[in-house]
Coordinates of C-alpha atoms and ligand atoms in Angstrom, one line a residue:
X364 CA 0.0 0.0 0.0
X365 CA 1.1 3.5 -0.7
X366 CA 2.2 5.5 2.4
X367 CA 0.3 8.5 3.5
X368 CA 1.8 11.8 2.3
X369 CA 3.0 14.6 4.4
X370 CA 3.7 18.1 2.9
X371 CA 5.2 21.2 4.4
X372 CA 7.2 24.2 3.3
X373 CA 9.4 27.0 4.6
X374 CA 10.0 30.4 3.2
X375 CA 13.6 31.1 2.3
X376 CA 13.8 34.3 4.3
X377 CA 17.3 33.8 5.7
X378 CA 19.2 31.7 8.1
X379 CA 17.4 29.4 10.5
X380 CA 17.3 30.0 14.2
X381 CA 17.0 27.5 17.0
X382 CA 13.2 28.1 17.2
X383 CA 12.9 27.0 13.6
X384 CA 15.1 24.0 14.3
X385 CA 13.4 22.7 17.4
X386 CA 9.9 23.7 16.3
X387 CA 9.3 22.9 12.6
X388 CA 12.4 21.1 11.4
X389 CA 12.7 18.5 14.1
X390 CA 9.1 17.6 13.6
X391 CA 9.8 17.1 9.9
X392 CA 12.8 14.9 10.7
X393 CA 10.8 12.8 13.2
X394 CA 8.0 12.2 10.7
X395 CA 10.6 11.2 8.1
X396 CA 12.3 8.8 10.5
X397 CA 9.1 7.2 11.6
X398 CA 8.9 5.6 8.2
X399 CA 5.1 5.6 8.1
X400 CA 4.8 8.5 5.8
X401 CA 6.0 9.7 2.4
X402 CA 7.4 13.2 3.2
X403 CA 7.5 16.2 0.8
X404 CA 9.3 19.2 2.0
X405 CA 9.8 22.3 -0.1
X406 CA 11.3 25.8 -0.2
X407 CA 8.4 28.2 -0.6
X408 CA 10.1 30.9 -2.7
X409 CA 6.8 32.3 -4.1
X410 CA 5.5 32.7 -0.5
X411 CA 8.7 34.6 0.3
X412 CA 7.8 36.9 -2.6
X413 CA 4.4 37.8 -1.1
X414 CA 6.2 40.0 1.4
X415 CA 9.7 40.4 0.0
X416 CA 8.8 41.2 -3.6
X417 CA 10.9 44.4 -3.5
X418 CA 14.0 42.8 -2.2
X419 CA 14.6 39.6 -4.1
X420 CA 18.4 39.6 -4.3
X421 CA 18.9 36.9 -1.8
X422 CA 16.1 34.5 -2.5
X423 CA 18.3 32.1 -4.6
X424 CA 21.2 32.0 -2.2
X425 CA 18.7 31.6 0.7
X426 CA 17.1 28.7 -1.1
X427 CA 20.3 26.8 -1.3
X428 CA 21.3 27.7 2.2
X429 CA 17.9 26.4 3.4
X430 CA 18.4 23.1 1.7
X431 CA 21.9 22.8 3.2
X432 CA 20.4 23.5 6.7
X433 CA 17.8 20.8 6.1
X434 CA 20.4 18.3 5.1
X435 CA 22.7 19.3 7.9
X436 CA 20.1 18.9 10.6
X437 CA 18.9 15.5 9.5
X438 CA 16.6 15.5 6.6
X439 CA 17.6 12.6 4.4
X440 CA 17.1 12.9 0.6
X441 CA 16.5 9.2 0.3
X442 CA 13.7 9.2 2.8
X443 CA 12.2 12.6 2.1
X444 CA 11.6 14.5 -1.1
X445 CA 13.0 18.0 -0.9
X446 CA 12.0 20.3 -3.7
X447 CA 11.7 23.9 -4.8
X448 CA 8.2 25.3 -5.1
X449 CA 9.0 27.6 -8.0
X450 CA 10.4 24.7 -10.0
X451 CA 7.0 22.9 -10.0
X452 CA 4.9 25.2 -12.2
X453 CA 1.8 23.1 -11.6
X454 CA 1.6 24.8 -8.2
X455 CA 0.9 28.1 -10.0
X456 CA -1.7 26.5 -12.3
X457 CA -3.6 25.0 -9.3
X458 CA -3.3 28.3 -7.5
X459 CA -5.1 30.0 -10.4
X460 CA -7.9 27.5 -10.5
X461 CA -8.3 27.6 -6.7
X462 CA -8.3 31.4 -6.8
X463 CA -11.5 31.2 -8.8
X464 CA -13.4 29.4 -6.1
X465 CA -12.0 31.0 -3.0
X466 CA -14.4 33.6 -1.5
X467 CA -12.6 36.9 -0.6
X468 CA -14.1 36.9 2.9
X469 CA -12.1 33.8 3.9
X470 CA -8.9 35.6 3.0
X471 CA -9.8 38.9 4.6
X472 CA -10.9 37.3 7.8
X473 CA -7.7 35.2 8.1
X474 CA -6.1 36.1 11.5
X475 CA -2.5 35.3 10.2
X476 CA -3.1 37.8 7.4
X477 CA -4.1 40.5 9.8
X478 CA -1.2 39.7 12.2
X479 CA 1.5 39.6 9.6
X480 CA 0.2 42.8 8.0
X481 CA 0.5 44.5 11.4
X482 CA 3.9 43.0 12.2
X483 CA 5.4 44.0 8.9
X484 CA 3.9 47.4 8.9
X485 CA 6.9 48.9 7.2
X486 CA 6.1 47.0 4.0
X487 CA 3.3 47.6 1.7
X488 CA 1.4 44.4 1.9
X489 CA -1.8 45.7 0.3
X490 CA -1.2 43.4 -2.6
X491 CA -3.2 40.7 -4.4
X492 CA -0.4 38.2 -3.8
X493 CA -0.2 38.8 -0.1
X494 CA -4.0 38.4 0.4
X495 CA -3.8 35.2 -1.7
X496 CA -1.0 33.7 0.3
X497 CA -3.3 30.9 1.8
X498 CA -4.6 30.0 -1.7
X499 CA -1.1 29.3 -2.9
X500 CA -0.5 27.4 0.3
X501 CA -3.6 25.3 -0.3
X502 CA -2.3 24.5 -3.8
X503 CA 1.0 23.4 -2.4
X504 CA -0.7 21.0 0.0
X505 CA -3.5 19.5 -1.9
X506 CA -1.3 19.0 -5.0
X507 CA 0.1 16.1 -3.2
X508 CA -3.2 14.9 -1.8
X509 CA -1.6 15.3 1.6
X510 CA -2.9 13.5 4.6
X511 CA -1.0 15.7 7.0
X512 CA 0.8 19.1 7.3
X513 CA 3.4 19.5 10.0
X514 CA 3.3 23.1 11.1
X515 CA 3.4 25.4 14.1
X516 CA 0.2 26.8 15.7
X517 CA 0.7 30.1 13.8
X518 CA -0.1 28.1 10.6
X519 CA -3.3 26.6 11.8
X520 CA -5.6 29.1 10.1
X521 CA -3.8 28.4 6.8
X522 CA -4.4 24.7 7.1
X523 CA -8.1 25.4 8.0
X524 CA -8.5 27.6 4.8
X525 CA -6.9 24.8 2.8
X526 CA -9.5 22.3 4.1
X527 CA -12.3 24.7 3.2
X528 CA -10.9 25.3 -0.3
X529 CA -10.4 21.6 -0.9
X530 CA -14.0 20.9 0.3
X531 CA -15.3 23.6 -2.1
X532 CA -13.4 22.1 -5.0
X533 CA -14.7 18.6 -4.3
X534 CA -18.2 20.0 -4.1
X535 CA -18.1 22.1 -7.2
X536 CA -16.2 19.7 -9.5
X537 CA -15.3 16.2 -8.3
X538 CA -14.2 14.5 -5.1
X539 CA -10.4 14.7 -5.8
X540 CA -8.8 16.0 -2.7
X541 CA -8.6 14.5 0.8
X542 CA -8.9 17.1 3.6
X543 CA -5.4 17.5 5.2
X544 CA -4.8 17.4 9.0
X545 CA -2.5 19.8 10.7
X546 CA 0.3 17.9 12.6
X547 CA 1.4 20.0 15.5
X548 CA 4.7 19.6 17.5
X549 CA 4.7 19.6 21.2
X550 CA 8.3 20.7 21.8
X551 CA 8.9 23.1 24.6
X552 CA 8.6 26.7 23.4
X553 CA 12.0 28.3 22.9
X554 CA 11.8 32.1 23.4
X555 CA 14.1 34.7 22.1
X556 CA 16.9 36.1 24.3
X557 CA 14.6 39.0 25.3
X558 CA 11.8 36.6 26.4
X559 CA 9.6 37.4 23.4
X560 CA 8.7 34.9 20.7
X561 CA 11.9 34.0 18.8
X562 CA 11.7 35.9 15.5
X563 CA 14.1 37.2 13.0
X564 CA 12.3 40.6 12.9
X565 CA 12.7 41.1 16.7
X566 CA 16.5 40.5 16.5
X567 CA 16.3 38.3 19.5
X568 CA 17.2 35.0 17.8
X569 CA 20.0 32.5 18.4
X570 CA 20.9 31.1 15.0
X571 CA 22.2 27.7 14.0
X572 CA 25.2 29.6 12.7
X573 CA 26.0 31.4 15.9
X574 CA 29.3 30.3 17.2
X575 CA 32.0 30.9 19.8
X576 CA 31.9 34.3 21.4
X577 CA 28.8 35.4 19.5
X578 CA 26.8 32.5 20.9
X579 CA 28.3 33.1 24.4
X580 CA 27.2 36.7 24.4
X581 CA 23.7 35.9 23.3
X582 CA 23.3 33.2 26.0
X583 CA 24.8 35.6 28.6
X584 CA 22.2 38.2 27.6
X585 CA 19.2 35.8 28.0
X586 CA 16.4 36.8 30.3
X587 CA 16.0 34.4 33.2
X588 CA 13.5 34.1 36.0
X589 CA 12.6 37.8 36.6
X590 CA 12.3 37.3 40.3
X591 CA 15.9 36.1 40.6
X592 CA 17.7 39.4 41.0
X593 CA 20.5 38.3 43.2
X594 CA 22.4 35.0 43.3
X595 CA 21.0 34.3 46.8
X596 CA 17.3 34.5 45.5
X597 CA 15.8 31.1 44.9
X598 CA 14.9 30.5 41.2
X599 CA 11.9 29.0 39.4
X600 CA 13.4 27.0 36.5
X601 CA 10.0 26.3 34.9
X602 CA 9.7 30.1 34.3
X603 CA 13.1 30.4 32.9
X604 CA 13.9 30.3 29.2
X605 CA 17.5 29.2 29.9
X606 CA 16.1 26.2 31.6
X607 CA 13.9 25.3 28.6
X608 CA 17.1 25.3 26.5
X609 CA 18.8 23.0 29.0
X610 CA 15.9 20.6 28.6
X611 CA 16.8 20.4 24.9
X612 CA 20.6 20.5 25.1
X613 CA 21.6 18.9 28.4
X614 CA 21.4 15.4 29.7
X615 CA 18.4 14.5 31.9
X616 CA 20.7 14.1 34.9
X617 CA 22.1 17.6 34.4
X618 CA 18.6 19.0 33.9
X619 CA 17.4 17.5 37.2
X620 CA 20.5 18.7 39.0
X621 CA 20.2 22.3 37.6
X622 CA 16.5 22.4 38.5
X623 CA 17.2 21.4 42.1
X624 CA 20.2 23.7 42.4
X625 CA 18.3 26.7 40.9
X626 CA 15.5 26.2 43.4
X627 CA 17.9 26.2 46.3
X628 CA 20.0 29.1 44.9
X629 CA 23.0 26.7 44.8
X630 CA 23.8 27.7 41.2
X631 CA 23.9 31.2 39.8
X632 CA 22.5 32.2 36.4
X633 CA 26.0 33.1 35.1
X634 CA 27.2 29.5 35.7
X635 CA 24.0 28.0 34.5
X636 CA 24.3 30.0 31.2
X637 CA 28.0 29.0 30.8
X638 CA 27.0 25.4 31.1
X639 CA 24.3 25.9 28.5
X640 CA 26.7 27.5 26.1
X641 CA 29.0 24.5 26.2
X642 CA 26.1 22.1 25.6
X643 CA 24.7 24.1 22.6
X644 CA 28.2 24.2 21.1
X645 CA 28.5 20.4 21.5
X646 CA 25.0 19.8 20.1
X647 CA 25.7 22.1 17.1
X648 CA 29.1 20.7 16.2
X649 CA 27.9 17.9 14.0
X650 CA 25.4 20.2 12.2
X651 CA 28.2 22.7 11.6
X652 CA 30.5 20.0 10.2
X653 CA 27.8 18.9 7.7
X654 CA 27.0 22.5 6.7
X655 CA 30.7 22.9 6.0
X656 CA 30.7 19.7 3.9
X657 CA 27.7 20.7 1.8
X658 CA 28.9 24.3 1.3
X659 CA 32.0 22.7 -0.3
X660 CA 29.9 20.2 -2.3
X661 CA 27.3 22.5 -3.9
X662 CA 27.0 20.1 -6.9
X663 CA 25.7 17.5 -4.6
X664 CA 23.1 19.9 -3.1
X665 CA 21.9 20.8 -6.6
X666 CA 21.6 17.1 -7.5
X667 CA 19.5 16.5 -4.5
X668 CA 17.3 19.5 -5.4
X669 CA 16.9 18.2 -9.0
X670 CA 16.1 14.8 -7.9
X671 CA 13.5 16.1 -5.4
X672 CA 12.0 18.4 -8.1
X673 CA 11.6 15.4 -10.4
X674 CA 9.9 13.3 -7.8
X675 CA 7.5 16.1 -6.9
X676 CA 6.8 17.0 -10.5
X677 CA 5.7 13.4 -11.2
X678 CA 2.9 13.6 -8.7
X679 CA 2.0 17.2 -9.6
X680 CA 1.5 16.3 -13.2
X681 CA -0.8 13.4 -12.4
X682 CA -2.9 15.6 -10.0
X683 CA -3.2 18.4 -12.5
X684 CA -4.3 16.0 -15.3
X685 CA -7.1 14.9 -12.9
X686 CA -7.9 18.5 -12.0
X687 CA -8.1 19.7 -15.6
X688 CA -10.6 16.9 -16.3
X689 CA -12.7 17.7 -13.3
X690 CA -12.8 21.5 -14.1
X691 CA -13.2 20.7 -17.8
X692 CA -10.5 23.2 -18.8
Ligands
LIG1493 N1 3.2 29.5 5.3 C1 4.3 28.7 5.7 C2 5.2 29.4 6.7 O1 5.2 30.6 6.7 C3 5.1 28.2 4.5 C4 4.3 27.3 3.6 C5 4.0 27.6 2.3 C6 3.7 26.1 3.9 N2 3.3 26.6 1.8 C7 3.1 25.6 2.7 C8 3.7 25.3 5.0 C9 2.4 24.4 2.6 C10 3.0 24.1 5.0 C11 2.4 23.6 3.8 O2 5.9 28.8 7.4
SF4_1494 FE1 17.3 30.1 34.9 FE2 19.5 28.8 35.4 FE3 19.2 31.1 36.5 FE4 17.7 29.1 37.3 S1 19.9 29.3 37.5 S2 16.9 31.1 36.9 S3 17.5 27.9 35.4 S4 19.4 30.7 34.4

């Protein structure tokens, strides 16, 4: 029997931070390694254009850098299909057809749309493409008749609109598309060094590429339990972002020890952070080594992208033949 398909994408907006890694990407890798699913992961260049249309200089290099990050953190091109959205023109064709049947109200009411518009207030996002973002995303997902979409909670409204669009297509033309389920991760939420959501636009992120002194400085600057002003104050590790990081990067024995020591004020935040820096450096070393390897073997990266594109295109062609029949176009 064919395995159920999983589809997800990321916009190539620059280097990945640890929030991206432990949020989305590790979920992708876990689903890949489970072996129960056929996984399709793509670089969503057209989605990047919806907000970055006036600054496109870096999209190509960001695309390759993103694939390198995926390979370096554990996506395996044999188990997963990695491809480039803009190489599979069928996505654009399906997007056009879906745009005909998507009521404007669904897009205007989309909470992610309103939020992003507010967050990126310095950009003019009053464009057709930006409003249509979820329609393009729906095309990406249903093209592969996906069973599941691994995403963060911020993407839930988009998966919901995808389901609505798929339902409407099935109703108007023919029952072609299954309704995709969102697959959420339950990793502990890593915050930025200032205690807000880790986000590139807040300049509070720790990046996979942060190294040596740069990393040390960022960890040293991290907010901790706000009530722990002096070293003699007892701490509350469950309210401390540094502790959340320890839960990811340190052994469980160390985590228990740090938790107990913090609560008794036996360890100070400076020491606690120094220990964390060491652990992050250890954890990142193999990723850095692989990044280094792929950066020096770009031909290999291109081959992997080509192969993924071919695999994705095969399915996209079959789906679109079916869709054209159904729409009678
Ligand atoms: N909107 C997603 C994000 O910002 C990226 C994306 C585009 C996506 N198309 C997709 C995610 C299809 C899942 C499925 O992260
Ligand atoms: Fe956080 Fe560590 Fe300080 Fe406790 S000792 S408040 S866990 S940084």
